[in-house]
mmCIF file with all atom_site columns, C-alpha atoms in Angstrom:
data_model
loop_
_atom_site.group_PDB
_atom_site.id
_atom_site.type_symbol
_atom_site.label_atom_id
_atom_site.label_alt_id
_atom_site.label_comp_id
_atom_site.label_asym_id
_atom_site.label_entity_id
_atom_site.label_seq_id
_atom_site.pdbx_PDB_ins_code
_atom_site.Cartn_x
_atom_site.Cartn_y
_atom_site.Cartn_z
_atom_site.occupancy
_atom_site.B_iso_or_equiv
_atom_site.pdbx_formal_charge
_atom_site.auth_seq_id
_atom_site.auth_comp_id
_atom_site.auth_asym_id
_atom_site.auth_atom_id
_atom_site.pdbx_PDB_model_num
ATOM 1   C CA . UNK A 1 1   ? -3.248  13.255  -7.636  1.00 80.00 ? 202 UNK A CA 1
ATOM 2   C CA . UNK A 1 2   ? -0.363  11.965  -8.440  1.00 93.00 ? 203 UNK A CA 1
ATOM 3   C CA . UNK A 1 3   ? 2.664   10.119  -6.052  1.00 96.00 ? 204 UNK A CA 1
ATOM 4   C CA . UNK A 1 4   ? 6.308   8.796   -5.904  1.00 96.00 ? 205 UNK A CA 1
ATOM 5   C CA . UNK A 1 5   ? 6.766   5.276   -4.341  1.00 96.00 ? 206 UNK A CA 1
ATOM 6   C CA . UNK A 1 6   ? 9.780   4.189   -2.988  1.00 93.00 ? 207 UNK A CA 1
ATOM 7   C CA . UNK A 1 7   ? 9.781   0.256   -2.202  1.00 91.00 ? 208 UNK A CA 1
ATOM 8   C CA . UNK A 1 8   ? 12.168  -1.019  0.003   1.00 86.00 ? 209 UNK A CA 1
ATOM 9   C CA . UNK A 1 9   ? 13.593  -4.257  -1.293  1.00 77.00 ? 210 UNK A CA 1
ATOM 10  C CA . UNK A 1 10  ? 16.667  -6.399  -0.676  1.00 73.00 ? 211 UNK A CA 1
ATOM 11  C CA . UNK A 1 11  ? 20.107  -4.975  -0.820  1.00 74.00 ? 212 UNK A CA 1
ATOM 12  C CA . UNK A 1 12  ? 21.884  -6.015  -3.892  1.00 78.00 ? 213 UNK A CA 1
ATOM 13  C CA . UNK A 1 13  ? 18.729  -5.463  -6.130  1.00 80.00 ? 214 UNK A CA 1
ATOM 14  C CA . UNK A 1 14  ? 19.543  -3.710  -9.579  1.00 88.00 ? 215 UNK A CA 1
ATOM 15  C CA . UNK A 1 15  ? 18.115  -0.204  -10.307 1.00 89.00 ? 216 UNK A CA 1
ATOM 16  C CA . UNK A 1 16  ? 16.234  -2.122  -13.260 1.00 91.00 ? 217 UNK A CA 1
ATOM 17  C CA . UNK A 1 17  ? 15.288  -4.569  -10.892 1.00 89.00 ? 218 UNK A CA 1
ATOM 18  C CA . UNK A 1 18  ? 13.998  -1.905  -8.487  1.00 89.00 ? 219 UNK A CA 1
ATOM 19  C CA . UNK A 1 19  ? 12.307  0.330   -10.896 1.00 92.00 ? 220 UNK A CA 1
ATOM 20  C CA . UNK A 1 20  ? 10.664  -3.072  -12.570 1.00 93.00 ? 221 UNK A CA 1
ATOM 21  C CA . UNK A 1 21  ? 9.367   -3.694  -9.019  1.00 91.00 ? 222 UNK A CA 1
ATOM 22  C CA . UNK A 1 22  ? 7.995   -0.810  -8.525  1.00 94.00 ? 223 UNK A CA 1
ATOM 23  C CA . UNK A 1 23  ? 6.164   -0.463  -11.276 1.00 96.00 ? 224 UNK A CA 1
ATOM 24  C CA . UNK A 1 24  ? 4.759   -4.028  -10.410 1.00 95.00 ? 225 UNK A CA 1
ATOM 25  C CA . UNK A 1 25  ? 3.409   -2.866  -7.535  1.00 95.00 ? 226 UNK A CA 1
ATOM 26  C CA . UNK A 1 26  ? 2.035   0.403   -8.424  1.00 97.00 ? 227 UNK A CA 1
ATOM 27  C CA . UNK A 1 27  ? 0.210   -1.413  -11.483 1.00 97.00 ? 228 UNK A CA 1
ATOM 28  C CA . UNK A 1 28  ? -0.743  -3.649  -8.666  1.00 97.00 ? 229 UNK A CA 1
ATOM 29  C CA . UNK A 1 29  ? -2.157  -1.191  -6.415  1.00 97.00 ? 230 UNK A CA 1
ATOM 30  C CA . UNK A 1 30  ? -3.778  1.103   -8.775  1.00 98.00 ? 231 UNK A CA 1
ATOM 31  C CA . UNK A 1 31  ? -5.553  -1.696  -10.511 1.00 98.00 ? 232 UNK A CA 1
ATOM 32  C CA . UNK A 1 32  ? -6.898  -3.004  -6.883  1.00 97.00 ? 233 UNK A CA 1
ATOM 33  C CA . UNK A 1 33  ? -8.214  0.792   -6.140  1.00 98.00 ? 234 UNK A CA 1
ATOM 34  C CA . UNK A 1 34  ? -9.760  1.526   -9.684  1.00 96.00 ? 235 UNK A CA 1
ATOM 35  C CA . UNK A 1 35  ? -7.651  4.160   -10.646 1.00 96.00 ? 236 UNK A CA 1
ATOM 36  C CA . UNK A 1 36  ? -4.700  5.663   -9.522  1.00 96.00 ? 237 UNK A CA 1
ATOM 37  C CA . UNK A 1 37  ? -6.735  9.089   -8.404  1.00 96.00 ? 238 UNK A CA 1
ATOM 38  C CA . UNK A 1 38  ? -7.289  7.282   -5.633  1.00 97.00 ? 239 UNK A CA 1
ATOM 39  C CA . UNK A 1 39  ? -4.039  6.088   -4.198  1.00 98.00 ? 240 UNK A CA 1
ATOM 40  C CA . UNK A 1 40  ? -3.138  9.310   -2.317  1.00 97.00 ? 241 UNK A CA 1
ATOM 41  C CA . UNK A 1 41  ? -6.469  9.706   -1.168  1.00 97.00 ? 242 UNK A CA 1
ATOM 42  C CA . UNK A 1 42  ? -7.144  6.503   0.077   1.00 97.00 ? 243 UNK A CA 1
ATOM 43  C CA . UNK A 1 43  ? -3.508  5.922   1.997   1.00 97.00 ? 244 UNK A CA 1
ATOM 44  C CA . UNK A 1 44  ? -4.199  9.339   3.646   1.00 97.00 ? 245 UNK A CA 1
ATOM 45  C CA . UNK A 1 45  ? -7.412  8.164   5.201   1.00 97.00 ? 246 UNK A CA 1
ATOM 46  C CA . UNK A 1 46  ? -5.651  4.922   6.431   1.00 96.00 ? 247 UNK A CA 1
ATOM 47  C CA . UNK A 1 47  ? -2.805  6.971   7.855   1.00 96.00 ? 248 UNK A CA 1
ATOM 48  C CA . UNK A 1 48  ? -5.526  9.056   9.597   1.00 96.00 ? 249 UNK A CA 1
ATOM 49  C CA . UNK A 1 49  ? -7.149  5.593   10.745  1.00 95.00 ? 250 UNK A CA 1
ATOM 50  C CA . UNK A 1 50  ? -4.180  4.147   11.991  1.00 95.00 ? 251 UNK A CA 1
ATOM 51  C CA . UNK A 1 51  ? -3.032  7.555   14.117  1.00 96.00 ? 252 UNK A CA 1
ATOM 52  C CA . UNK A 1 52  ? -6.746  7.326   15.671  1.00 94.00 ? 253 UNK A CA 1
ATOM 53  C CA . UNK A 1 53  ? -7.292  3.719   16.310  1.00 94.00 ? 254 UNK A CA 1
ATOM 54  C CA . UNK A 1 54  ? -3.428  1.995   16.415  1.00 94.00 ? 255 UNK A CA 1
ATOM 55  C CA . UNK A 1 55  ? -1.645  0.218   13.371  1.00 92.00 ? 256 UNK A CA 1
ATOM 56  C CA . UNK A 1 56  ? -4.157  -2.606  13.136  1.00 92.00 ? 257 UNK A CA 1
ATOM 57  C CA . UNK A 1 57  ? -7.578  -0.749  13.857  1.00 92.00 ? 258 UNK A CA 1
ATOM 58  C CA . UNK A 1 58  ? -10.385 -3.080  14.924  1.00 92.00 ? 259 UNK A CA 1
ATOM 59  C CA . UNK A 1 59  ? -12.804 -3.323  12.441  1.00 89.00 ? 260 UNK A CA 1
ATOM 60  C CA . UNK A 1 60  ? -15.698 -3.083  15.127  1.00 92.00 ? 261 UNK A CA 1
ATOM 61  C CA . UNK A 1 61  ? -14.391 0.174   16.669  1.00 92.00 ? 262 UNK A CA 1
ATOM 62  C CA . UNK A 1 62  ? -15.014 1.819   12.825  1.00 95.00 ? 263 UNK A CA 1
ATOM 63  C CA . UNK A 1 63  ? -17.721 2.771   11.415  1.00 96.00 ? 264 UNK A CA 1
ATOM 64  C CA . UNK A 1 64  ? -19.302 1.205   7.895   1.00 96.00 ? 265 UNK A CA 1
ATOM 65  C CA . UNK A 1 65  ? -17.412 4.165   6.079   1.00 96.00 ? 266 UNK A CA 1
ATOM 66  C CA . UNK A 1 66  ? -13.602 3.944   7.558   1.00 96.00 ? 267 UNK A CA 1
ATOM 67  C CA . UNK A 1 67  ? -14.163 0.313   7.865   1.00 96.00 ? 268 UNK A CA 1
ATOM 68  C CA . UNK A 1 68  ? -14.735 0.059   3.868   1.00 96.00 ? 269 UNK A CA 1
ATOM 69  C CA . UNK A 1 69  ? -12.055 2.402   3.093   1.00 96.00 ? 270 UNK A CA 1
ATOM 70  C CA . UNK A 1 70  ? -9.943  0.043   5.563   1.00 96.00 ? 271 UNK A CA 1
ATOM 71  C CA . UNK A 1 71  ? -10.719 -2.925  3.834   1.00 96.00 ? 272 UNK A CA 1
ATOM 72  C CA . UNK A 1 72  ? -10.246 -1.575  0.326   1.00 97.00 ? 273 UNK A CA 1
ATOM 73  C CA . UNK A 1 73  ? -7.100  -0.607  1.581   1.00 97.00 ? 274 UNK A CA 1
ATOM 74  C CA . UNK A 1 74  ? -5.769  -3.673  2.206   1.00 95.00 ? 275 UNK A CA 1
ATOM 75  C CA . UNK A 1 75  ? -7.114  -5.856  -0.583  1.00 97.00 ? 276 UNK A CA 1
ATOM 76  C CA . UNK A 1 76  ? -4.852  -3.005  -3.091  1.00 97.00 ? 277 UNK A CA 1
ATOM 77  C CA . UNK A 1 77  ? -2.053  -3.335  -0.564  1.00 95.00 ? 278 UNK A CA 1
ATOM 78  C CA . UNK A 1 78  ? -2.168  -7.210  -0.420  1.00 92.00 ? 279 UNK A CA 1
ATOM 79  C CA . UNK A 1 79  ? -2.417  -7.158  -4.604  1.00 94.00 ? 280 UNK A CA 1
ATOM 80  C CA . UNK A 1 80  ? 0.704   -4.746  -4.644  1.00 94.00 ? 281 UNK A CA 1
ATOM 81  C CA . UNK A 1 81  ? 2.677   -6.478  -2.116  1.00 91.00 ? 282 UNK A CA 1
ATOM 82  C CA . UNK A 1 82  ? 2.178   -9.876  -4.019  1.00 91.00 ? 283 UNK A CA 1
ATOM 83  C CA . UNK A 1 83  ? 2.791   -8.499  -7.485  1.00 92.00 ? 284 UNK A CA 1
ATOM 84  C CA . UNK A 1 84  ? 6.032   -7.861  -6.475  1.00 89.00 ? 285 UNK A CA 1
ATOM 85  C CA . UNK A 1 85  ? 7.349   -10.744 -3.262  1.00 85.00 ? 286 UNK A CA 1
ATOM 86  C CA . UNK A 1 86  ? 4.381   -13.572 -4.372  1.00 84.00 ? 287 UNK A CA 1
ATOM 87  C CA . UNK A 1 87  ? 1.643   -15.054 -2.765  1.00 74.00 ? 288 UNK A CA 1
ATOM 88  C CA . UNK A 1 88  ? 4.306   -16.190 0.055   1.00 67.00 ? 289 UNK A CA 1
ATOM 89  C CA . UNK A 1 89  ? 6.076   -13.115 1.030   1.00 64.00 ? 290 UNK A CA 1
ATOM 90  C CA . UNK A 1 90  ? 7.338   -12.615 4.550   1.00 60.00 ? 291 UNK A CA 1
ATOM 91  C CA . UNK A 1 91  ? 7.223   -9.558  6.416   1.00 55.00 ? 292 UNK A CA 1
ATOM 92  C CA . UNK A 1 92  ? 11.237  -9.056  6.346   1.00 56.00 ? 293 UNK A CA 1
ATOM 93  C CA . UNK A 1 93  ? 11.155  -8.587  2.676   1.00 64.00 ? 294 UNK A CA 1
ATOM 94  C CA . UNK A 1 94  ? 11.027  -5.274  2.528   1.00 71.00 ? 295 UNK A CA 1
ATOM 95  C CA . UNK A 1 95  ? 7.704   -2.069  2.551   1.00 85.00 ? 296 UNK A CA 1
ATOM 96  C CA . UNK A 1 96  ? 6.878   0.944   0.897   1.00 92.00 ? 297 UNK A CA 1
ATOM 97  C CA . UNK A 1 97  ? 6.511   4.304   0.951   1.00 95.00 ? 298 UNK A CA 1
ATOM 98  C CA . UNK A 1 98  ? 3.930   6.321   -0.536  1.00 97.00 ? 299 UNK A CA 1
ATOM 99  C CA . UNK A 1 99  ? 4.359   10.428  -0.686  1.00 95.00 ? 300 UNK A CA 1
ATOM 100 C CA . UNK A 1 100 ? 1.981   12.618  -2.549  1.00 95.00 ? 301 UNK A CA 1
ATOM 101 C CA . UNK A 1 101 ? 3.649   14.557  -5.107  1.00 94.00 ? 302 UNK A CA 1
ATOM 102 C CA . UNK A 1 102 ? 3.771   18.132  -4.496  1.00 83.00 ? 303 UNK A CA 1
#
């Protein structure tokens, strides 16, 4: 299945810029997942995590299942987020949006 991401970063960023960033962190985030089949699929059973248990679920509250899918989650998320800010990024740098492609 295939998606468009839009990544949020810093006004004043060149559309080169932009589009080189996000193809940082798509590379990023496929690469984490195995294969980007599995983006959509995978950030649609987050969303469905997060509307159940809150925006930071507690691992214990999951079971083995949504807790792995959880965790797998964030390890590609983490990978994307530093291909593109670094291994020092701060939250005010800017997200992401990920919507399946119709």
């Amino acid at each position: 299945m295939t998606y468009t991401l839009k990544l949020y970063v810093p006004d004043g960023s060149s559309t080169a810029e932009r589009a080189a960033a996000e193809r940082r962190f798509r590379l990023a985030l496929e690469a984490s997942l195995g294969d980007a089949a599995l983006v959509v699929p995978v950030h649609a059973a987050v969303q469905r995590l997060q509307a159940l248990h809150g925006e930071q679920p507690d691992p214990e509250a999951l079971t083995l299942d949504e807790r792995t899918v959880l965790e797998l989650w964030q390890q590609a998320e983490s990978a994307a987020l530093e291909a593109v800010w670094g291994p020092h990024r701060h939250l005010d740098e800017g997200g992401y949006q990920i919507v399946p492609d119709a």
